[in-house]
Amino acid sequence: MLKSKSRLANKLSFFIAVLLLAVFLLISIFCFRILFTQTQQNLLKQVALQEKAISSEIVHIFENARQYTHQMSLNRDINTYLKGVDSKDEIRTHENYPYVLDYLTKIKESSPLHFLAWVANEKANFYLDNSNTVPDESYVVKDRPWYEVALSSDKPVFTNPYVEWNTRKTVVSSIQALRENTKVYGFVVVDIMLDTIPGIIESRQVDFNDKTFLITSDGTYLYHPDKQKIMTESIYDDGLYEAMNASTFKDFFEEIKYNDASYFMSSYTIGENGWQLISLIDSNRIKKEIINIFTSIVFIVLFFFLLAIISIYFIVSKTTKPYSILSIFADDIANGDFSKNIPENYLKRKDEMGVISISFQRIIDAFRDENQSLEEKITEKNRELEEQYEYIFQTEKAASLGNLVAGVAHEINTPLGIGVSTASHISQLNNDVLQKLNDGTMTKEDLKNFMINLAESSSLLENNLNRASELIKSFKQVAVDQISEAKTSFLLKDNINSVIISLRSTYKNAGHTIKLDCLEDLELNSYPGVYSQIFTNLIMNSIEHGFSNKEKGKIYIKCTADHEFLYMHYEDDGIGISSENLKQIYEPFFTTNRQNGNSGLGMNIVFNLVNQKLKGTMSAQSTPLEFTSFDFKIPI
């Protein structure tokens, strides 16, 4: 089948989709700009409301303190008490002392925002608070940070934050100097502890990543997200002033960089004391809100976009369906599939599509007939090749067995020849003794020599007959194993030794040696003839190819096993195999020695026996003029 993108319907649908996508992108960009502006304005309003709420609460705290300070300035007992106390001895002995202390306690308890309520005068150099605290002699009214602030106005005023004398807490005081004929005779004060301000700011903070600062008119932090910087650092110390890039504070909303992060900054003035509430809004908030809204719009746009594309695709597909079906048939023809026919309703059409369909059907019929004829010819050729391969395979096996016969026949000649000569010698000894017996010339020494010669000859005859018997037995076992296809239990070392003995005549005259390293009790339940065939072919391959121009070659065979696999290693130190030929050694009929009658099936037979009969694997390595080795891994 042709790829969908190459179909006419897909091309038309894609073209229309691109146009629609361009329109939707333009709409999305326009919506994004509107959303960005609208979201920024909404965020500005939100921050402004937040700052106004925080400011209102803080202003409420100070306004509350101002009102109570004003009430204290009007209290008759307090005024009388401050005018009448001239020394520290009179602080707790004055007649108005109990009333003043009670009133201060009520002022403190009137609001949880009040930290202390107290009075002071310069004449006695003292103060008295609602907890009945009186300072020691080291207390000097003129040296206190609130003194100059109080003298600057006839009304309640607020001090900058300072450390309270007794509790050592940072407070802001609402203080009023009491005057008579312009002369100050005392002070009334309500303290506000700054610990209440962080709770107000943090309760109003909308986002964790935003930052809010409360600073005094000189830039000192009254509130900072890092509590260690409150009252210890100012905006000039940590880079906020440089980020704002201004020496005075005005209400504004613009983007700044602070601590390597991007923020939108807003500044709000609180009350009459010149404090500033500065808000840094994480710019990512705007981006996240825009992305969230924009994502929703994109999903809606994508939904309608996909709906439009699907509708267009179905319409275009229905219109171009005949061309699509014919393209499928053309693709099938190109891939050699001639089994399908053009639908009948296409062949009966009276338009151009009908003409094209009939032409396609004629092409399919012609190719189908030709293809069938070719398949029949290929099948016949394959059958002939299989028969030829089987014939050559059996011929190769017979040739291998013939090598064994020739080897055993040559090897058995020696023990049998010695046996015949020994039998003749024994017969001659026997005749000589009988002659002496008949002549009456037999002596004890003659009899003794006869017995000794007879024993030696009998031993020599027995050894050579046993050797001939062993050769016949080995040949018989190998021959039977190679002919038999039965699966049976056998000792692998005995199997390989039988092959080595049977082939001894083919390699001993050239001085070649074969070393077998195999456990005596390594028993297999497999096909002994397959293993005989494998090692026969490997040894003959080494002799005929590896040692073709070499004497005293060495062959090393090692066999090991675990509970799953048998591992066999075969190696000779012959002339080796080139890297080009090593890639082809398992191919049928590949040989480098065809002039001497080699068929090129030896290693192919080994490969097929290992892989197909034994279900194992084998690999070959070789270095020219050094060695050739084969490794086998066979399931047990």
GROMACS .gro file of C-alpha atoms in nm, residues 293-569:
model
  277
  293ILE     CA    1  -0.590   3.035   3.001
  294PHE     CA    2  -0.412   3.008   2.670
  295THR     CA    3  -0.393   2.629   2.705
  296SER     CA    4  -0.769   2.613   2.750
  297ILE     CA    5  -0.818   2.824   2.440
  298VAL     CA    6  -0.568   2.612   2.246
  299PHE     CA    7  -0.753   2.295   2.342
  300ILE     CA    8  -1.081   2.445   2.226
  301VAL     CA    9  -0.921   2.569   1.904
  302LEU     CA   10  -0.754   2.230   1.849
  303PHE     CA   11  -1.084   2.052   1.905
  304PHE     CA   12  -1.259   2.255   1.637
  305PHE     CA   13  -0.949   2.238   1.417
  306LEU     CA   14  -0.942   1.857   1.438
  307LEU     CA   15  -1.317   1.844   1.384
  308ALA     CA   16  -1.278   2.054   1.071
  309ILE     CA   17  -0.984   1.846   0.948
  310ILE     CA   18  -1.173   1.519   1.002
  311SER     CA   19  -1.475   1.654   0.816
  312ILE     CA   20  -1.259   1.778   0.530
  313TYR     CA   21  -1.068   1.450   0.520
  314PHE     CA   22  -1.384   1.242   0.491
  315ILE     CA   23  -1.521   1.463   0.216
  316VAL     CA   24  -1.194   1.458   0.021
  317SER     CA   25  -1.147   1.084   0.081
  318LYS     CA   26  -1.491   1.005  -0.053
  319THR     CA   27  -1.420   1.213  -0.362
  320THR     CA   28  -1.077   1.058  -0.428
  321LYS     CA   29  -1.153   0.704  -0.309
  322PRO     CA   30  -1.139   0.545  -0.661
  323TYR     CA   31  -0.788   0.682  -0.716
  324SER     CA   32  -0.683   0.559  -0.375
  325ILE     CA   33  -0.805   0.204  -0.443
  326LEU     CA   34  -0.632   0.192  -0.780
  327SER     CA   35  -0.308   0.315  -0.620
  328ILE     CA   36  -0.333   0.022  -0.375
  329PHE     CA   37  -0.367  -0.223  -0.663
  330ALA     CA   38  -0.070  -0.060  -0.837
  331ASP     CA   39   0.137  -0.096  -0.523
  332ASP     CA   40   0.036  -0.464  -0.489
  333ILE     CA   41   0.140  -0.527  -0.851
  334ALA     CA   42   0.476  -0.359  -0.786
  335ASN     CA   43   0.524  -0.587  -0.480
  336GLY     CA   44   0.438  -0.900  -0.678
  337ASP     CA   45   0.088  -0.958  -0.535
  338PHE     CA   46  -0.140  -1.051  -0.827
  339SER     CA   47  -0.409  -1.227  -0.622
  340LYS     CA   48  -0.655  -0.935  -0.613
  341ASN     CA   49  -0.893  -0.821  -0.883
  342ILE     CA   50  -1.028  -0.473  -0.948
  343PRO     CA   51  -1.382  -0.442  -0.799
  344GLU     CA   52  -1.656  -0.519  -1.049
  345ASN     CA   53  -1.833  -0.186  -1.003
  346TYR     CA   54  -1.511  -0.006  -1.108
  347LEU     CA   55  -1.481  -0.215  -1.423
  348LYS     CA   56  -1.840  -0.130  -1.521
  349ARG     CA   57  -1.794   0.246  -1.487
  350LYS     CA   58  -1.841   0.445  -1.809
  351ASP     CA   59  -1.603   0.727  -1.724
  352GLU     CA   60  -1.223   0.758  -1.730
  353MET     CA   61  -1.204   0.562  -1.406
  354GLY     CA   62  -1.365   0.264  -1.579
  355VAL     CA   63  -1.104   0.274  -1.859
  356ILE     CA   64  -0.819   0.291  -1.609
  357SER     CA   65  -0.970   0.005  -1.407
  358ILE     CA   66  -0.996  -0.224  -1.711
  359SER     CA   67  -0.633  -0.147  -1.803
  360PHE     CA   68  -0.521  -0.231  -1.452
  361GLN     CA   69  -0.713  -0.559  -1.459
  362ARG     CA   70  -0.544  -0.662  -1.786
  363ILE     CA   71  -0.204  -0.589  -1.634
  364ILE     CA   72  -0.292  -0.797  -1.325
  365ASP     CA   73  -0.407  -1.093  -1.541
  366ALA     CA   74  -0.091  -1.083  -1.755
  367PHE     CA   75   0.141  -1.065  -1.455
  368ARG     CA   76  -0.055  -1.335  -1.272
  369ASP     CA   77  -0.013  -1.585  -1.561
  370GLU     CA   78   0.357  -1.506  -1.599
  371ASN     CA   79   0.415  -1.524  -1.223
  372GLN     CA   80   0.249  -1.864  -1.197
  373SER     CA   81   0.469  -1.999  -1.477
  374LEU     CA   82   0.782  -1.867  -1.305
  375GLU     CA   83   0.682  -2.015  -0.969
  376GLU     CA   84   0.642  -2.359  -1.127
  377LYS     CA   85   0.988  -2.334  -1.287
  378ILE     CA   86   1.146  -2.219  -0.959
  379THR     CA   87   0.981  -2.504  -0.768
  380GLU     CA   88   1.118  -2.757  -1.017
  381LYS     CA   89   1.470  -2.609  -1.000
  382ASN     CA   90   1.464  -2.609  -0.620
  383ARG     CA   91   1.363  -2.976  -0.615
  384GLU     CA   92   1.650  -3.061  -0.851
  385LEU     CA   93   1.898  -2.866  -0.637
  386GLU     CA   94   1.780  -3.039  -0.319
  387GLU     CA   95   1.822  -3.381  -0.479
  388GLN     CA   96   2.168  -3.287  -0.604
  389TYR     CA   97   2.269  -3.154  -0.265
  390GLU     CA   98   2.145  -3.470  -0.090
  391TYR     CA   99   2.337  -3.685  -0.338
  392ILE     CA  100   2.657  -3.488  -0.283
  393PHE     CA  101   2.600  -3.493   0.092
  394GLN     CA  102   2.568  -3.872   0.097
  395THR     CA  103   2.868  -3.898  -0.136
  396GLU     CA  104   3.072  -3.687   0.105
  397LYS     CA  105   2.968  -3.909   0.397
  398ALA     CA  106   3.060  -4.220   0.193
  399ALA     CA  107   3.393  -4.063   0.101
  400SER     CA  108   3.457  -3.992   0.468
  401LEU     CA  109   3.376  -4.354   0.551
  402GLY     CA  110   3.599  -4.466   0.264
  403ASN     CA  111   3.886  -4.271   0.420
  404LEU     CA  112   3.824  -4.463   0.741
  405VAL     CA  113   3.826  -4.795   0.555
  406ALA     CA  114   4.150  -4.710   0.378
  407GLY     CA  115   4.307  -4.594   0.701
  408VAL     CA  116   4.203  -4.899   0.900
  409ALA     CA  117   4.311  -5.135   0.618
  410HIS     CA  118   4.652  -4.972   0.608
  411GLU     CA  119   4.683  -4.966   0.986
  412ILE     CA  120   4.578  -5.331   1.031
  413ASN     CA  121   4.838  -5.462   0.783
  414THR     CA  122   5.122  -5.423   1.033
  415PRO     CA  123   4.980  -5.625   1.328
  416LEU     CA  124   4.840  -5.891   1.095
  417GLY     CA  125   5.175  -5.924   0.910
  418ILE     CA  126   5.361  -5.959   1.239
  419GLY     CA  127   5.101  -6.212   1.350
  420VAL     CA  128   5.151  -6.429   1.037
  421SER     CA  129   5.533  -6.415   1.071
  422THR     CA  130   5.509  -6.506   1.440
  423ALA     CA  131   5.278  -6.800   1.366
  424SER     CA  132   5.527  -6.926   1.103
  425HIS     CA  133   5.812  -6.892   1.354
  426ILE     CA  134   5.617  -7.091   1.615
  427SER     CA  135   5.549  -7.360   1.357
  428GLN     CA  136   5.921  -7.381   1.271
  429LEU     CA  137   6.013  -7.407   1.643
  430ASN     CA  138   5.763  -7.687   1.683
  431ASN     CA  139   5.902  -7.881   1.384
  432ASP     CA  140   6.257  -7.848   1.516
  433VAL     CA  141   6.159  -7.991   1.856
  434LEU     CA  142   5.966  -8.281   1.701
  435GLN     CA  143   6.268  -8.365   1.483
  436LYS     CA  144   6.497  -8.381   1.786
  437LEU     CA  145   6.247  -8.595   1.972
  438ASN     CA  146   6.230  -8.838   1.685
  439ASP     CA  147   6.609  -8.850   1.657
  440GLY     CA  148   6.650  -8.890   2.032
  441THR     CA  149   6.882  -8.592   2.049
  442MET     CA  150   6.653  -8.369   2.264
  443THR     CA  151   6.831  -8.220   2.563
  444LYS     CA  152   6.706  -8.033   2.867
  445GLU     CA  153   6.862  -7.712   2.733
  446ASP     CA  154   6.682  -7.757   2.399
  447LEU     CA  155   6.347  -7.796   2.574
  448LYS     CA  156   6.412  -7.492   2.792
  449ASN     CA  157   6.499  -7.273   2.486
  450PHE     CA  158   6.191  -7.401   2.306
  451MET     CA  159   5.964  -7.300   2.595
  452ILE     CA  160   6.123  -6.953   2.619
  453ASN     CA  161   6.095  -6.890   2.243
  454LEU     CA  162   5.739  -7.021   2.241
  455ALA     CA  163   5.636  -6.787   2.525
  456GLU     CA  164   5.791  -6.483   2.356
  457SER     CA  165   5.637  -6.565   2.020
  458SER     CA  166   5.295  -6.632   2.174
  459SER     CA  167   5.305  -6.296   2.357
  460LEU     CA  168   5.406  -6.115   2.037
  461LEU     CA  169   5.129  -6.294   1.845
  462GLU     CA  170   4.869  -6.212   2.111
  463ASN     CA  171   4.964  -5.840   2.127
  464ASN     CA  172   4.944  -5.792   1.751
  465LEU     CA  173   4.616  -5.982   1.723
  466ASN     CA  174   4.471  -5.766   2.006
  467ARG     CA  175   4.589  -5.453   1.827
  468ALA     CA  176   4.424  -5.568   1.504
  469SER     CA  177   4.108  -5.651   1.698
  470GLU     CA  178   4.104  -5.301   1.855
  471LEU     CA  179   4.143  -5.139   1.513
  472ILE     CA  180   3.859  -5.345   1.372
  473LYS     CA  181   3.644  -5.265   1.676
  474SER     CA  182   3.710  -4.888   1.645
  475PHE     CA  183   3.639  -4.892   1.272
  476LYS     CA  184   3.324  -5.094   1.327
  477GLN     CA  185   3.197  -4.848   1.593
  478VAL     CA  186   3.274  -4.541   1.382
  479ALA     CA  187   3.123  -4.695   1.072
  480VAL     CA  188   2.808  -4.799   1.259
  481ASP     CA  189   2.782  -4.457   1.430
  482GLN     CA  190   2.810  -4.269   1.103
  483ILE     CA  191   2.549  -4.484   0.935
  484SER     CA  192   2.311  -4.497   1.232
  485GLU     CA  193   2.077  -4.203   1.305
  486ALA     CA  194   1.971  -4.341   1.645
  487LYS     CA  195   2.006  -4.138   1.964
  488THR     CA  196   2.191  -4.329   2.235
  489SER     CA  197   2.416  -4.284   2.538
  490PHE     CA  198   2.793  -4.292   2.479
  491LEU     CA  199   3.122  -4.168   2.625
  492LEU     CA  200   3.243  -3.870   2.423
  493LYS     CA  201   3.613  -3.941   2.479
  494ASP     CA  202   3.579  -4.300   2.349
  495ASN     CA  203   3.387  -4.170   2.047
  496ILE     CA  204   3.658  -3.918   1.954
  497ASN     CA  205   3.939  -4.170   2.026
  498SER     CA  206   3.778  -4.415   1.784
  499VAL     CA  207   3.791  -4.149   1.511
  500ILE     CA  208   4.155  -4.064   1.594
  501ILE     CA  209   4.258  -4.432   1.583
  502SER     CA  210   4.071  -4.489   1.257
  503LEU     CA  211   4.246  -4.194   1.090
  504ARG     CA  212   4.594  -4.261   1.233
  505SER     CA  213   4.737  -4.385   0.903
  506THR     CA  214   4.647  -4.052   0.736
  507TYR     CA  215   4.860  -3.840   0.965
  508LYS     CA  216   5.125  -4.049   1.151
  509ASN     CA  217   5.373  -4.069   0.860
  510ALA     CA  218   5.388  -3.686   0.843
  511GLY     CA  219   5.457  -3.668   1.215
  512HIS     CA  220   5.129  -3.497   1.301
  513THR     CA  221   4.998  -3.539   1.656
  514ILE     CA  222   4.651  -3.513   1.807
  515LYS     CA  223   4.603  -3.427   2.176
  516LEU     CA  224   4.262  -3.497   2.329
  517ASP     CA  225   4.168  -3.331   2.659
  518CYS     CA  226   3.835  -3.476   2.769
  519LEU     CA  227   3.692  -3.622   3.090
  520GLU     CA  228   3.680  -4.002   3.093
  521ASP     CA  229   3.321  -4.007   3.228
  522LEU     CA  230   3.172  -3.735   3.006
  523GLU     CA  231   2.864  -3.922   2.886
  524LEU     CA  232   2.614  -3.787   2.633
  525ASN     CA  233   2.271  -3.901   2.525
  526SER     CA  234   2.290  -3.790   2.164
  527TYR     CA  235   2.392  -3.902   1.816
  528PRO     CA  236   2.740  -4.062   1.828
  529GLY     CA  237   2.760  -4.077   1.449
  530VAL     CA  238   2.713  -3.699   1.426
  531TYR     CA  239   3.011  -3.641   1.658
  532SER     CA  240   3.220  -3.897   1.462
  533GLN     CA  241   3.131  -3.720   1.138
  534ILE     CA  242   3.215  -3.375   1.285
  535PHE     CA  243   3.561  -3.475   1.410
  536THR     CA  244   3.636  -3.685   1.099
  537ASN     CA  245   3.570  -3.379   0.880
  538LEU     CA  246   3.764  -3.145   1.110
  539ILE     CA  247   4.071  -3.374   1.128
  540MET     CA  248   4.069  -3.443   0.753
  541ASN     CA  249   4.029  -3.069   0.691
  542SER     CA  250   4.337  -2.997   0.905
  543ILE     CA  251   4.542  -3.270   0.732
  544GLU     CA  252   4.441  -3.181   0.375
  545HIS     CA  253   4.436  -2.799   0.410
  546GLY     CA  254   4.600  -2.685   0.732
  547PHE     CA  255   4.900  -2.922   0.708
  548SER     CA  256   4.920  -2.937   0.326
  549ASN     CA  257   5.272  -2.789   0.330
  550LYS     CA  258   5.372  -2.876   0.685
  551GLU     CA  259   5.506  -3.168   0.885
  552LYS     CA  260   5.465  -3.234   1.255
  553GLY     CA  261   5.143  -3.039   1.280
  554LYS     CA  262   4.958  -3.031   1.611
  555ILE     CA  263   4.586  -3.073   1.671
  556TYR     CA  264   4.434  -2.996   2.010
  557ILE     CA  265   4.083  -3.104   2.113
  558LYS     CA  266   3.925  -3.002   2.443
  559CYS     CA  267   3.577  -3.096   2.570
  560THR     CA  268   3.406  -2.962   2.885
  561ALA     CA  269   3.047  -2.945   3.003
  562ASP     CA  270   2.819  -2.791   3.264
  563HIS     CA  271   2.461  -2.877   3.354
  564GLU     CA  272   2.327  -2.708   3.037
  565PHE     CA  273   2.584  -2.712   2.759
  566LEU     CA  274   2.871  -2.911   2.607
  567TYR     CA  275   3.171  -2.696   2.506
  568MET     CA  276   3.418  -2.830   2.247
  569HIS     CA  277   3.731  -2.654   2.124
   0.00000   0.00000   0.00000
